[in-house]
CSV table of C-alpha atoms in Angstrom, one decimal:
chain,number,residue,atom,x,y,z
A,1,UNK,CA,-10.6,-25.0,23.2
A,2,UNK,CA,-7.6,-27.3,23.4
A,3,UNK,CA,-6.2,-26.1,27.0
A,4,UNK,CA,-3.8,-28.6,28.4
A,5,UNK,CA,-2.5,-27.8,31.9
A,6,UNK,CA,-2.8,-25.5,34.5
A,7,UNK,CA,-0.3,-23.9,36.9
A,8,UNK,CA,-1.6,-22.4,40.6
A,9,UNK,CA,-5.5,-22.9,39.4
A,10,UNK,CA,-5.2,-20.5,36.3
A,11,UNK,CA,-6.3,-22.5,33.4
A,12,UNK,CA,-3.3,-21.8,30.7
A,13,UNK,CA,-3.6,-21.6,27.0
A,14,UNK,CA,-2.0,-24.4,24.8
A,15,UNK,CA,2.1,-24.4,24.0
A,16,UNK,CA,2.4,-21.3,26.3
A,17,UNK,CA,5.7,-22.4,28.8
A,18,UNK,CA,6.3,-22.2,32.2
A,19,UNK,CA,9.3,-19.4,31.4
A,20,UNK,CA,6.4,-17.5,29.1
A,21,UNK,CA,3.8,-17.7,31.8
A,22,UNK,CA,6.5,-16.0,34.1
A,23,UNK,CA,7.5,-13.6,31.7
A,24,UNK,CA,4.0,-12.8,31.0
A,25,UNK,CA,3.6,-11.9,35.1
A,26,UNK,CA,6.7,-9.8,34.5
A,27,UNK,CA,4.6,-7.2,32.2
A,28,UNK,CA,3.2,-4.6,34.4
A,29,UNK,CA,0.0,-4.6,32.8
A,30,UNK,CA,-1.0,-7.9,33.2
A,31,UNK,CA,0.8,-8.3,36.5
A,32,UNK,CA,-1.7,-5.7,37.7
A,33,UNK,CA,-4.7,-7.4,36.6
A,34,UNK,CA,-7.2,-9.2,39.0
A,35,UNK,CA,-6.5,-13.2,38.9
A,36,UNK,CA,-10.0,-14.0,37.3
A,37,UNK,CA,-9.6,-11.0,34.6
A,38,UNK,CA,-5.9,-13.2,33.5
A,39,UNK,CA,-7.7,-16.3,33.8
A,40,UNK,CA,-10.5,-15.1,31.6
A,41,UNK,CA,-7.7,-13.6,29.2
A,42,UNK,CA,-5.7,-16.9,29.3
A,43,UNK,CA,-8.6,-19.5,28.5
A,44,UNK,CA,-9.8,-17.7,25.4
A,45,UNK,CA,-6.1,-17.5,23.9
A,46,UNK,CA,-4.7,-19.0,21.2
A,47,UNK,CA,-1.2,-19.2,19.8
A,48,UNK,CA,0.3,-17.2,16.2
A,49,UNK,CA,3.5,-17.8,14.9
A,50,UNK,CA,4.7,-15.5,12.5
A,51,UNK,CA,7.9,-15.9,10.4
A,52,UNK,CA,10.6,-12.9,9.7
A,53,UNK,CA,8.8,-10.1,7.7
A,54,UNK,CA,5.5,-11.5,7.4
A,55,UNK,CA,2.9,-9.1,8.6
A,56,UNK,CA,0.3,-9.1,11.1
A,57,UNK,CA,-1.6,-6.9,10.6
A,58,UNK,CA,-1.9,-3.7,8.2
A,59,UNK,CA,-2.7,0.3,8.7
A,60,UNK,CA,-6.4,0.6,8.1
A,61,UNK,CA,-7.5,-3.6,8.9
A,62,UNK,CA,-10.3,-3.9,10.8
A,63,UNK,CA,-9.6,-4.9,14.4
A,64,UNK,CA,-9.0,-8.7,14.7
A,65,UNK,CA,-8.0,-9.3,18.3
A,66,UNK,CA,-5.5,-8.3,21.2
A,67,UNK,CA,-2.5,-9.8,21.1
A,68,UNK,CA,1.3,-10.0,23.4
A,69,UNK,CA,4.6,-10.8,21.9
A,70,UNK,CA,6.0,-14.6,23.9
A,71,UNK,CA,9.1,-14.7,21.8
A,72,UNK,CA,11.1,-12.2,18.9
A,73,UNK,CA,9.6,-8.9,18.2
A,74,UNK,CA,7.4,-6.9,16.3
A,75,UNK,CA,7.7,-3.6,14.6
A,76,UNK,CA,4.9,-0.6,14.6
A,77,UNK,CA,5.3,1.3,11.7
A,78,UNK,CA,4.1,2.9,8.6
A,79,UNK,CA,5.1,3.8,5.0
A,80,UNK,CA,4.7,7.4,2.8
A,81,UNK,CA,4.2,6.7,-0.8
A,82,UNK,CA,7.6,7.0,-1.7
A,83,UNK,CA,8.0,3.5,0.4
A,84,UNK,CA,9.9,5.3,3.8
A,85,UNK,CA,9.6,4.0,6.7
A,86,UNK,CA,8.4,5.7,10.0
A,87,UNK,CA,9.1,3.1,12.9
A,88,UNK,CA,7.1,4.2,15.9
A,89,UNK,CA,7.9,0.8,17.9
A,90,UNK,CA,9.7,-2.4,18.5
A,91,UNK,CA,7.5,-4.6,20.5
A,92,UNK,CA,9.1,-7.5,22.6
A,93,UNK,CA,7.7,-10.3,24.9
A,94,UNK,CA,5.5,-9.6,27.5
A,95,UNK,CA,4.1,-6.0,25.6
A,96,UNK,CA,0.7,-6.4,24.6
A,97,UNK,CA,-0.7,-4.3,21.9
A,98,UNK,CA,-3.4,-3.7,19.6
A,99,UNK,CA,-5.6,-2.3,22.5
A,100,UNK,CA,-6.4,1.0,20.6
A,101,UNK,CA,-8.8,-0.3,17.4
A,102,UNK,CA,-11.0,-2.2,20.4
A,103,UNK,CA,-11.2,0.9,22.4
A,104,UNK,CA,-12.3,3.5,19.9
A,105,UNK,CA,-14.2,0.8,17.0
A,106,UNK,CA,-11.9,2.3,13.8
A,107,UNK,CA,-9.2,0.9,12.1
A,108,UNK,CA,-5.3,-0.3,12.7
A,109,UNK,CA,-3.5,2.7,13.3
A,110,UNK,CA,-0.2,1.5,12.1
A,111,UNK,CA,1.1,-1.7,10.3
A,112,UNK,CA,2.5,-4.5,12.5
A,113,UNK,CA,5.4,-6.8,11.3
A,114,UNK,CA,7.5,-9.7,12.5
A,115,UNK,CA,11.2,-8.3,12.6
A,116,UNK,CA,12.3,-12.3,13.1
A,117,UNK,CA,10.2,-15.4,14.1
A,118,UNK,CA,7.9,-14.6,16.6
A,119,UNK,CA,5.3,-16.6,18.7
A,120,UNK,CA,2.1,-14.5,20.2
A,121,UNK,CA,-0.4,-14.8,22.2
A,122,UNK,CA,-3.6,-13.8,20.8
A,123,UNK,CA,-7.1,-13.0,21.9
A,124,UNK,CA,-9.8,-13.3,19.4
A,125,UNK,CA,-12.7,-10.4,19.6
A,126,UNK,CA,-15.7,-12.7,20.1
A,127,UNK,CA,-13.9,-13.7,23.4
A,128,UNK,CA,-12.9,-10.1,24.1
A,129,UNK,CA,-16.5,-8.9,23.2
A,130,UNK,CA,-17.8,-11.8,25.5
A,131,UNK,CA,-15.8,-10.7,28.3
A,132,UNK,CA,-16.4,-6.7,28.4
A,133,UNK,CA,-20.1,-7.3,27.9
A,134,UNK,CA,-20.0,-9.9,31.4
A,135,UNK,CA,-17.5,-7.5,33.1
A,136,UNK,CA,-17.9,-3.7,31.7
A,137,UNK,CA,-15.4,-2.9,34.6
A,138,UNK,CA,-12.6,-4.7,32.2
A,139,UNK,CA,-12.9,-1.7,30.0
A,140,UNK,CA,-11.4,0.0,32.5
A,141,UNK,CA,-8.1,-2.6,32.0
A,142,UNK,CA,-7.6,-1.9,28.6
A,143,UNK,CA,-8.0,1.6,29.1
A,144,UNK,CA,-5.3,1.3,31.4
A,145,UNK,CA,-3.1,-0.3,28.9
A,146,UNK,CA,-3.8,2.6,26.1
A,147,UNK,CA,-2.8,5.3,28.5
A,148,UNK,CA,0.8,3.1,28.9
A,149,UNK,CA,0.6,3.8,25.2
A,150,UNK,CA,-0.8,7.5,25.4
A,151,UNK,CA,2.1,8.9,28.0
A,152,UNK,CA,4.9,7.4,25.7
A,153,UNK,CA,4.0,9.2,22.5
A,154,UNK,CA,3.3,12.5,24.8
A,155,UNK,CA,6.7,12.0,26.1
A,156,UNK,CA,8.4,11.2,22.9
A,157,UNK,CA,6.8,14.6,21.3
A,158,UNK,CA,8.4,16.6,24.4
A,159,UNK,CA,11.6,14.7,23.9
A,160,UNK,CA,12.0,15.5,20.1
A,161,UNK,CA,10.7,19.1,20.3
A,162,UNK,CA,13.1,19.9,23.4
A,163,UNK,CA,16.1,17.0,23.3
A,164,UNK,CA,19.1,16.9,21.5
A,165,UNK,CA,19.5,14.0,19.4
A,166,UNK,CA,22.3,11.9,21.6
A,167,UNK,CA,19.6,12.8,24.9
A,168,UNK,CA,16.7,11.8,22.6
A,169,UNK,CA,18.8,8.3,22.0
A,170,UNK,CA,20.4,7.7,25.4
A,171,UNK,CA,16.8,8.0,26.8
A,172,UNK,CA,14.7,5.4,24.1
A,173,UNK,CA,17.7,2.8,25.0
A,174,UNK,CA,16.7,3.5,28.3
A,175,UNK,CA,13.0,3.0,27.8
A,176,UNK,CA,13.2,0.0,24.8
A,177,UNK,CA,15.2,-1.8,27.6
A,178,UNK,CA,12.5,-1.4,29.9
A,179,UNK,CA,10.2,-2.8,28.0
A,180,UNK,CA,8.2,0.9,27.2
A,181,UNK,CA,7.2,1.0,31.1
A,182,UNK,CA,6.3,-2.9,30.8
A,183,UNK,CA,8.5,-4.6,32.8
A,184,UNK,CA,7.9,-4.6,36.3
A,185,UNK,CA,10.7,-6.8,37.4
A,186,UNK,CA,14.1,-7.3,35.1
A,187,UNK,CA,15.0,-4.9,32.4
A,188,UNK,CA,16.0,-6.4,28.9
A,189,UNK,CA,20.0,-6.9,28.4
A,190,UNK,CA,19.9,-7.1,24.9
A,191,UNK,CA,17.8,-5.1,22.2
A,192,UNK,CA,16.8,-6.5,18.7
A,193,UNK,CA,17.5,-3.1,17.2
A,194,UNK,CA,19.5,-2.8,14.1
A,195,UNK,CA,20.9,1.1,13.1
A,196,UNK,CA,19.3,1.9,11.3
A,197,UNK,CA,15.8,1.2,12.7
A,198,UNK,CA,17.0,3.5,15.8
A,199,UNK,CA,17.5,6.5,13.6
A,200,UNK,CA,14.3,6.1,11.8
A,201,UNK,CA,12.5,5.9,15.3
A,202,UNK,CA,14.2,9.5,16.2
A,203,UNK,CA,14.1,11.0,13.2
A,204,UNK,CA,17.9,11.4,13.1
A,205,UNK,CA,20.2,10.7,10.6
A,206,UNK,CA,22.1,6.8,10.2
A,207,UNK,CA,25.4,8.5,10.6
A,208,UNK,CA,24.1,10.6,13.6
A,209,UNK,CA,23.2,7.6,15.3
A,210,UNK,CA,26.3,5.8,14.5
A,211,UNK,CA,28.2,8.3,16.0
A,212,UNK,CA,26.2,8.6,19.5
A,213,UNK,CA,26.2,4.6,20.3
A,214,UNK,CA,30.2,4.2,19.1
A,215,UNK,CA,30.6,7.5,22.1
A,216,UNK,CA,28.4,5.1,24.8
A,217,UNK,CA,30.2,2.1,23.8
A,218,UNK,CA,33.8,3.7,24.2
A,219,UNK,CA,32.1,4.6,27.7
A,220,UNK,CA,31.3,1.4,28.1
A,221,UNK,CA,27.9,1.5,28.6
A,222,UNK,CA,26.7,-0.4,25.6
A,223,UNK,CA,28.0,-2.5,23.1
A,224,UNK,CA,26.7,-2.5,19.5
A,225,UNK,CA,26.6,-5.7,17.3
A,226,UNK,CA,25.0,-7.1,14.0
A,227,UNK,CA,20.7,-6.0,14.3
A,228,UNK,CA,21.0,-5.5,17.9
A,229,UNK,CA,22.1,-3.4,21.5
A,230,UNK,CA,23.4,-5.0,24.0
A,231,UNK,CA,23.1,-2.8,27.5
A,232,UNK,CA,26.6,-3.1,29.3
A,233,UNK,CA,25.4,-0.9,32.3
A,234,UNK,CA,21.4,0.3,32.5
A,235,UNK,CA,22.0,2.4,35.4
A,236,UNK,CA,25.2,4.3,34.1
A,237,UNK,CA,22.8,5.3,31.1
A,238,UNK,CA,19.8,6.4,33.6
A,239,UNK,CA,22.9,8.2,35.5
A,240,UNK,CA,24.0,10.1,32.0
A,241,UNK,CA,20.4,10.6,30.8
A,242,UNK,CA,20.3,12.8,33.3
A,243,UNK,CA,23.0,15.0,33.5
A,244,UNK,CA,22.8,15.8,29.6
């Protein structure tokens, strides 16, 4: 299967780094998992690269593996007929995803796309299928990591239904820089979120958003640049999340 080191007896899949195997301990999901469930994970992986727009995978494919983002980023979304854009997600390293069509047997839910070069880490079905029919209890895992998914979206609803739109934006900085709940160490600094994308992931207008992150960079809290959010001061936006 081409595996070429290993680090602390876990056998490692090939051209994943020492700085990726960290980051991938840094996801709460598969930080949480028993060693021999990430070995197992880890011996049957292989490596995609993806270049900037190509796609992954498309709404309504048939399931074709688990996979986690080692470098760039990946958007969830999907497309009306008229060709706009609903962005649900931007997935960055250490998130895994695609969880949901192994659980339930049906389709992709959504389409997934490289937003730049990206490198994952993927687990083919025959070796997930292998592994949950030696070890049923690792259904339980990846149950686990739907639910991440499953109190997300709940929350999102709540906060679009009840929020105001600079509330509603304060508070997905504040959860996109956390890796959606992922990371269980360091938060992300900077964010590979262009304007646009923001606004279509709220449901709020371009200008709308404009407005809101030139009022938290004048507070310093962020800064805004080309594609991208750079997070001045995390805890100052967990401090005004909550008075507002």
């Amino acid at each position: 299967m081409g595996l070429i080191w290993q680090d602390n007896d876990m056998t490692v899949a090939p051209d994943i780094s020492a700085y990726e195997m960290q980051q991938l301990q840094q996801g709460q999901w598969f930080h949480s998992l028993p060693a021999h469930v990430q070995q197992q994970l880890l011996s049957h992986a292989k490596i995609k690269h993806l270049t900037a727009q190509q796609y992954l995978f498309y709404r309504n494919d048939a399931f074709d593996g688990l996979y986690c983002v080692l470098e760039g980023a990946l958007r969830i979304n999907s497309h009306n007929e008229q060709g706009k854009e609903a962005l649900l997600a931007v997935i960055e390293p250490c998130n895994w995803f695609g969880e949901i069509a192994l659980i339930d047997g049906l389709p992709r839910t959504h389409d997934a796309v490289a937003e730049k070069p990206s490198k994952l880490l993927w687990i083919p079905p025959a070796a997930l299928e292998q592994m949950l029919q030696d070890n049923p209890l690792c259904w339980r895992y990846m149950a686990q990591l739907s639910t991440q998914k499953i109190r997300f979206t709940f929350a999102s609803l709540e906060e679009n239904a009840l929020f105001p739109a600079f509330k509603r934006l304060v508070s997905r900085l504040i959860v996109i820089a956390e890796g959606y709940g992922e990371l269980s160490q360091n938060s992300r600094r900077v964010l590979n979120l262009p304007q646009e994308q923001l606004a279509s992931m709220l449901a709020i207008s371009r200008q709308t958003t404009n407005q809101i992150l030139k009022q938290l960079e004048m507070q310093q809290l962020i800064r805004v640049d080309y594609r991208e959010v750079e997070i001045l001061d995390l805890a100052g936006l967990k401090q005004l999340n909550q008075k507002i």
